[in-house]
Coordinates of C-alpha atoms in Angstrom, one line a residue:
G24 CA 1.5 40.6 -29.5
V25 CA 2.4 44.0 -28.1
R26 CA 6.0 45.1 -28.8
L27 CA 7.9 47.1 -26.2
R28 CA 11.1 49.0 -27.0
T29 CA 13.4 49.2 -24.0
G30 CA 17.0 50.1 -23.1
K31 CA 17.2 53.7 -24.2
L32 CA 17.3 55.2 -20.7
L33 CA 20.1 52.8 -19.8
G34 CA 22.2 53.5 -22.8
L35 CA 21.7 49.9 -24.0
K36 CA 21.0 48.7 -27.5
P37 CA 17.2 48.6 -28.0
I38 CA 15.7 45.1 -28.0
N39 CA 12.2 44.0 -28.8
L40 CA 10.2 41.9 -26.3
T41 CA 7.0 40.1 -27.3
L42 CA 4.5 39.7 -24.5
I43 CA 3.7 36.0 -24.4
K44 CA 0.0 35.2 -24.1
G45 CA -0.9 33.7 -20.7
P46 CA -3.4 31.0 -20.0
S47 CA -7.0 31.6 -21.1
D48 CA -10.0 31.4 -18.9
E49 CA -10.8 28.1 -20.6
D50 CA -7.4 26.8 -19.7
K51 CA -7.9 27.8 -16.1
F52 CA -11.3 26.2 -16.1
T53 CA -9.9 22.9 -17.3
V54 CA -7.3 22.9 -14.5
K55 CA -10.0 23.8 -11.9
R56 CA -12.3 20.9 -13.2
L57 CA -9.5 18.4 -12.8
Q58 CA -8.8 19.7 -9.2
L59 CA -12.5 19.3 -8.3
F60 CA -12.7 15.7 -9.6
R61 CA -9.5 15.0 -7.7
D62 CA -10.8 16.4 -4.5
A63 CA -14.0 14.4 -4.9
G64 CA -12.1 11.2 -5.7
E65 CA -13.9 10.9 -9.1
W66 CA -10.9 9.4 -10.8
Q67 CA -12.6 8.0 -13.9
E68 CA -14.3 11.3 -14.5
L69 CA -10.9 13.0 -14.3
V70 CA -9.3 10.5 -16.7
N71 CA -12.2 11.1 -19.2
L72 CA -10.9 14.6 -19.6
E73 CA -7.3 13.5 -20.3
C74 CA -7.1 14.3 -24.0
E75 CA -8.5 17.8 -23.5
A76 CA -6.3 18.3 -20.4
R77 CA -3.1 17.2 -22.2
V78 CA -3.7 19.7 -25.0
V79 CA -4.0 22.5 -22.5
A80 CA -0.9 21.3 -20.5
S81 CA 1.1 21.3 -23.7
A82 CA -0.1 24.7 -24.7
V83 CA 0.6 26.4 -21.4
C84 CA 3.7 24.5 -20.2
K85 CA 6.1 27.4 -21.0
V86 CA 3.9 30.3 -19.8
W87 CA 2.1 28.6 -16.9
P88 CA 4.2 25.7 -15.7
E89 CA 2.2 25.6 -12.4
G90 CA -1.0 24.9 -14.4
A91 CA 0.7 22.2 -16.5
T92 CA 2.1 20.6 -13.4
S93 CA -1.3 20.5 -11.8
I94 CA -2.8 18.9 -14.9
Y95 CA -0.1 16.2 -15.2
R96 CA -0.1 15.5 -11.4
N97 CA -3.8 15.1 -11.2
L98 CA -3.8 12.8 -14.2
A99 CA -1.0 10.8 -12.6
Q100 CA -2.9 10.5 -9.3
A101 CA -6.1 9.4 -11.1
H102 CA -4.3 6.6 -13.1
D103 CA -2.5 5.6 -9.9
N104 CA -5.8 5.2 -8.0
L105 CA -7.2 3.3 -11.0
Q106 CA -4.1 1.1 -10.9
N107 CA -3.1 2.2 -14.4
F108 CA 0.4 2.4 -13.1
Q109 CA 2.3 2.8 -16.4
R110 CA 0.1 5.7 -17.5
A111 CA 0.6 7.2 -14.0
I112 CA 4.3 7.0 -14.5
D113 CA 4.1 8.7 -17.9
A114 CA 2.2 11.6 -16.4
Y115 CA 4.6 11.8 -13.5
E116 CA 7.5 12.0 -16.0
Q117 CA 5.9 15.1 -17.4
V118 CA 5.8 16.6 -13.9
R119 CA 9.4 15.7 -13.4
A120 CA 10.5 17.3 -16.7
I121 CA 8.8 20.6 -15.7
A122 CA 10.4 20.5 -12.3
Q123 CA 13.8 19.9 -13.8
E124 CA 13.5 22.8 -16.2
A125 CA 12.5 25.1 -13.4
G126 CA 15.4 23.9 -11.2
N127 CA 13.0 22.7 -8.6
K128 CA 15.0 20.0 -6.9
A129 CA 12.5 19.3 -4.1
G130 CA 9.7 18.9 -6.6
E131 CA 11.9 16.6 -8.7
G132 CA 12.7 14.5 -5.7
G133 CA 9.1 14.1 -4.8
V134 CA 8.2 12.9 -8.2
C135 CA 11.0 10.3 -8.1
G136 CA 9.3 8.9 -5.0
Q137 CA 5.9 8.8 -6.7
I138 CA 7.3 7.0 -9.8
G139 CA 9.1 4.6 -7.5
R140 CA 5.9 3.7 -5.7
C141 CA 4.2 3.1 -9.0
L142 CA 7.0 0.8 -10.1
Q143 CA 6.7 -1.0 -6.7
A144 CA 3.0 -1.5 -7.5
K145 CA 4.0 -3.0 -10.8
G146 CA 6.4 -5.4 -9.1
E147 CA 9.4 -3.7 -10.8
Y148 CA 11.4 -3.4 -7.6
Q149 CA 14.9 -2.9 -9.0
L150 CA 13.6 0.0 -11.1
A151 CA 11.8 1.4 -8.1
I152 CA 15.0 1.2 -6.0
T153 CA 16.7 3.4 -8.7
Q154 CA 14.0 6.0 -8.4
H155 CA 14.0 6.0 -4.6
E156 CA 17.8 6.3 -4.5
Q157 CA 17.5 9.4 -6.7
R158 CA 14.9 10.8 -4.3
L159 CA 17.2 10.0 -1.4
A160 CA 20.2 11.9 -3.0
I161 CA 18.0 14.9 -3.6
A162 CA 16.5 14.8 -0.1
K163 CA 20.0 14.9 1.4
E164 CA 21.0 17.7 -1.0
V165 CA 18.1 20.0 -0.1
G166 CA 18.2 19.0 3.6
N167 CA 14.7 17.5 3.8
Q168 CA 14.9 15.1 6.7
V169 CA 11.3 14.0 6.5
S170 CA 11.6 13.1 2.8
E171 CA 14.9 11.3 3.6
G172 CA 13.3 9.2 6.3
L173 CA 10.3 8.3 4.2
V174 CA 12.3 7.3 1.2
L175 CA 14.6 5.1 3.3
G176 CA 11.3 3.3 4.3
D177 CA 10.3 3.0 0.7
L178 CA 13.7 1.4 -0.1
G179 CA 13.1 -1.0 2.9
K180 CA 9.8 -2.0 1.4
C181 CA 11.4 -2.7 -2.0
Y182 CA 14.1 -4.9 -0.4
H183 CA 11.4 -6.7 1.6
S184 CA 9.5 -7.5 -1.6
L185 CA 12.8 -8.9 -3.0
C186 CA 13.1 -11.1 0.1
Q187 CA 16.3 -9.3 1.1
Y188 CA 15.0 -9.0 4.7
E189 CA 18.3 -8.1 6.4
K190 CA 18.9 -5.2 3.9
S191 CA 15.2 -4.2 4.4
L192 CA 15.7 -4.2 8.2
A193 CA 18.8 -2.0 7.9
M194 CA 16.9 0.5 5.7
H195 CA 14.0 0.7 8.1
A196 CA 16.4 1.1 11.0
Q197 CA 18.0 4.1 9.3
S198 CA 14.5 5.4 8.5
L199 CA 13.5 5.2 12.1
T200 CA 16.6 7.1 13.3
V201 CA 16.0 10.0 10.8
L202 CA 12.2 10.2 11.4
E203 CA 12.6 10.2 15.2
E204 CA 14.7 13.4 14.8
T205 CA 11.9 15.1 12.8
G206 CA 9.2 14.4 15.5
N207 CA 6.8 13.0 12.9
S208 CA 5.0 10.6 15.2
A209 CA 2.7 9.1 12.4
A210 CA 5.7 8.3 10.2
V211 CA 7.7 6.8 13.2
A212 CA 4.7 4.6 14.1
A213 CA 4.5 3.3 10.5
C214 CA 8.3 2.7 10.5
Y215 CA 8.0 0.5 13.7
G216 CA 5.4 -1.5 11.8
D217 CA 7.7 -2.0 8.9
L218 CA 10.5 -3.1 11.2
G219 CA 8.1 -5.6 12.8
N220 CA 7.3 -7.0 9.4
C221 CA 11.0 -7.6 8.8
H222 CA 11.5 -9.3 12.1
A223 CA 8.5 -11.6 11.4
A224 CA 9.9 -12.4 7.9
L225 CA 13.2 -13.4 9.5
G226 CA 11.3 -15.7 12.0
N227 CA 12.1 -13.4 15.0
F228 CA 8.4 -13.3 16.2
E229 CA 9.1 -12.2 19.7
R230 CA 11.1 -9.2 18.4
A231 CA 8.4 -8.6 15.8
I232 CA 5.8 -8.5 18.6
E233 CA 7.9 -6.0 20.6
T234 CA 8.3 -3.7 17.6
H235 CA 4.6 -3.9 16.6
K236 CA 3.7 -3.0 20.2
E237 CA 5.9 0.2 19.9
C238 CA 3.9 1.0 16.7
L239 CA 0.6 0.4 18.5
K240 CA 1.6 2.7 21.5
I241 CA 2.3 5.6 19.2
T242 CA -0.7 4.9 16.9
K243 CA -3.1 5.2 19.8
K244 CA -1.6 8.6 20.7
V245 CA -2.0 10.0 17.2
V246 CA -5.4 8.3 16.8
N247 CA -4.9 6.4 13.5
K248 CA -7.6 3.7 13.6
N249 CA -6.5 2.2 10.3
L250 CA -2.9 1.7 11.4
E251 CA -4.1 0.5 14.8
A252 CA -6.3 -2.2 13.2
Q253 CA -3.4 -3.2 10.9
T254 CA -1.1 -3.5 13.9
Y255 CA -3.6 -5.7 15.7
M256 CA -3.7 -7.9 12.7
K257 CA 0.1 -8.2 12.4
L258 CA 0.4 -8.9 16.1
G259 CA -2.3 -11.6 15.8
A260 CA -0.4 -13.3 13.0
C261 CA 2.8 -13.1 15.0
Y262 CA 1.2 -14.7 18.0
R263 CA -0.2 -17.5 15.8
A264 CA 3.3 -18.1 14.4
L265 CA 4.8 -18.1 17.8
A266 CA 2.3 -20.7 19.0
A267 CA 3.6 -23.1 16.4
C268 CA 7.1 -22.6 17.8
D269 CA 6.3 -22.8 21.5
E270 CA 4.1 -25.8 22.4
E271 CA 4.1 -25.0 26.1
Q272 CA 2.6 -21.5 25.5
S273 CA 0.7 -22.3 22.3
V274 CA -2.8 -22.2 23.9
Q275 CA -2.2 -18.7 25.4
H276 CA -0.6 -17.4 22.2
L277 CA -3.5 -18.6 20.1
K278 CA -6.0 -17.1 22.5
T279 CA -4.1 -13.8 22.4
A280 CA -4.0 -14.0 18.6
I281 CA -7.8 -14.5 18.4
D282 CA -8.4 -11.5 20.7
L283 CA -6.2 -9.2 18.6
L284 CA -7.6 -10.4 15.3
T285 CA -11.1 -9.9 16.5
M286 CA -10.3 -6.3 17.4
S287 CA -8.7 -5.8 14.0
R288 CA -11.7 -7.2 12.2
D289 CA -14.1 -5.1 14.2
I290 CA -12.2 -1.8 13.7
F291 CA -12.0 -2.3 10.0
A292 CA -15.7 -3.1 9.8
A293 CA -16.6 0.0 11.8
T294 CA -14.4 2.3 9.7
G295 CA -15.6 0.9 6.4
R296 CA -12.3 -0.6 5.4
L297 CA -14.0 -3.6 3.9
E298 CA -11.0 -5.1 2.0
M299 CA -8.9 -5.0 5.2
N300 CA -11.9 -6.4 7.1
A301 CA -11.8 -9.4 4.7
S302 CA -8.1 -9.9 5.3
A303 CA -8.5 -9.7 9.1
S304 CA -11.4 -12.2 8.9
L305 CA -9.2 -14.6 7.0
E306 CA -6.4 -14.3 9.6
L307 CA -9.0 -14.9 12.4
A308 CA -10.4 -17.9 10.6
L309 CA -6.9 -19.4 10.1
T310 CA -6.1 -18.8 13.8
H311 CA -9.3 -20.6 14.9
M312 CA -8.2 -23.4 12.6
A313 CA -4.8 -23.5 14.2
T314 CA -6.5 -23.8 17.6
V315 CA -8.6 -26.8 16.4
E316 CA -5.6 -28.5 14.8
R317 CA -3.6 -28.2 18.0
R318 CA -6.5 -29.7 19.9
R319 CA -6.7 -32.6 17.5
R320 CA -3.0 -33.4 18.3
V321 CA -3.6 -33.6 22.0
D322 CA -7.3 -34.5 22.3
V323 CA -10.5 -35.2 20.4
C324 CA -11.8 -32.3 18.3
D325 CA -15.5 -31.4 18.6
V326 CA -17.4 -31.4 15.4
D327 CA -19.2 -28.2 16.4
E328 CA -15.8 -26.5 16.7
L329 CA -14.9 -27.7 13.1
R330 CA -18.2 -26.2 11.9
V331 CA -17.4 -22.9 13.5
V332 CA -14.0 -22.8 11.8
A333 CA -15.7 -23.8 8.5
Q334 CA -18.1 -20.9 8.8
G335 CA -15.3 -18.5 9.6
L336 CA -13.4 -19.6 6.5
K337 CA -16.5 -19.4 4.3
T338 CA -17.2 -15.8 5.5
A339 CA -13.5 -14.9 4.8
W340 CA -13.8 -16.4 1.4
E341 CA -17.0 -14.5 0.5
L342 CA -15.5 -11.2 1.7
S343 CA -12.3 -11.7 -0.1
E344 CA -14.0 -12.7 -3.3
K345 CA -16.4 -9.7 -3.0
H346 CA -13.4 -7.3 -2.8
G347 CA -11.3 -9.0 -5.5
L348 CA -8.6 -10.4 -3.1
V349 CA -7.8 -13.4 -5.2
G350 CA -4.9 -14.7 -3.0
A351 CA -7.0 -14.4 0.2
S352 CA -9.9 -16.2 -1.6
M353 CA -7.6 -19.0 -2.6
S354 CA -6.2 -19.4 0.8
A355 CA -9.6 -19.5 2.4
I356 CA -10.9 -22.0 -0.1
L357 CA -7.9 -24.3 0.4
H358 CA -8.2 -24.3 4.2
L359 CA -12.0 -24.7 3.9
A360 CA -11.5 -27.8 1.8
R361 CA -9.2 -29.2 4.6
V362 CA -11.8 -28.6 7.3
T363 CA -14.6 -30.1 5.1
F364 CA -12.5 -33.3 4.7
M365 CA -12.2 -33.4 8.5
L366 CA -16.0 -33.2 8.6
A367 CA -16.1 -36.2 6.2
E368 CA -17.9 -34.1 3.6
E369 CA -15.8 -35.4 0.7
E370 CA -17.9 -34.3 -2.2
Q371 CA -18.0 -30.7 -1.0
A372 CA -14.3 -30.7 -0.3
L373 CA -13.5 -31.9 -3.8
E374 CA -15.7 -29.2 -5.2
L375 CA -13.8 -26.6 -3.2
L376 CA -10.5 -28.0 -4.5
R377 CA -11.8 -27.7 -8.1
R378 CA -12.7 -24.1 -7.4
Y379 CA -9.2 -23.5 -6.0
L380 CA -7.5 -25.1 -9.0
Q381 CA -9.7 -23.0 -11.4
L382 CA -8.5 -19.8 -9.7
A383 CA -4.9 -21.1 -9.6
V384 CA -5.0 -21.5 -13.4
E385 CA -6.5 -18.1 -13.9
V386 CA -3.8 -16.3 -11.9
G387 CA -1.0 -18.7 -12.7
N388 CA -0.4 -19.5 -9.0
V389 CA -0.8 -23.1 -7.8
W390 CA 0.2 -22.5 -4.1
C391 CA -1.6 -20.0 -1.9
G392 CA -1.7 -21.9 1.3
G393 CA -1.2 -19.0 3.7

């Protein structure tokens, strides 16, 4: 390298500085390629460059930390999207190490949240809570209210997954208070949705409906069709559950549920959210089935109605299977078997139950009744 002699003019002892070689054009091109694959959503293509990219990141980490951070972050996002969550965590850890060395507290906190969400996806909720709590402490330290509100929501989701619904409710309530102060309408809407999920899990369906309606009100203003469709689906499920608790109003509740779930299904289909369309189709089929079962308790059920329900469940099964939604597939198959028995088609029903048991053995889950 080029040696410079400095200090004479200041009367200091001369020292030698060696100019450190910066990133090469090839290094910069590697970073750019990863960014292009990321922007295009070509996650597998991005991962195919991992070995080459890691060599570059290791070489430039000290002289070009931004480039190394970009490489590791893009690799992490690719593995995250491909559901290789442990490999995503490993890459995020490299991003965190660079942020810590640079004293970048905000960057460190953000990575804690990303690692936490990967751990949530792996079902390691206690470890995820530890990461989210670190992010929460940093968010408070640097005064980032949006980050604080969002991480409280992440903690709420973890506690919900651990079936600690009261604690989850408390976290989401704190999250809502913080996010409302930031004026982030989209985040506030999502938070109302999470609160509704908690109320539903606690069996407070009327409160859940009120909260989901608040979510829906904001969602329509910010024009988030995906969240709007999700909220219709959650509202439909709540009305169906409420129908089982309120015999006097059950017919109206079930009709409302069908209307909401039909809207949810149609929006998901129109926006190309095919996996969510499968979920909404299953919820709709289950609601039609609840309507038929109620009628059987008070009156004679028409065979044609049963066949409509059976077709809805079959469609939900096919969509769920197509998109790899094993739990939804199992639920559709099990309910379809019940309807088929009602239609006195015993052999077909038994074949469906065999298929259900086959899936149950494959995933190690015998009950998926829904």
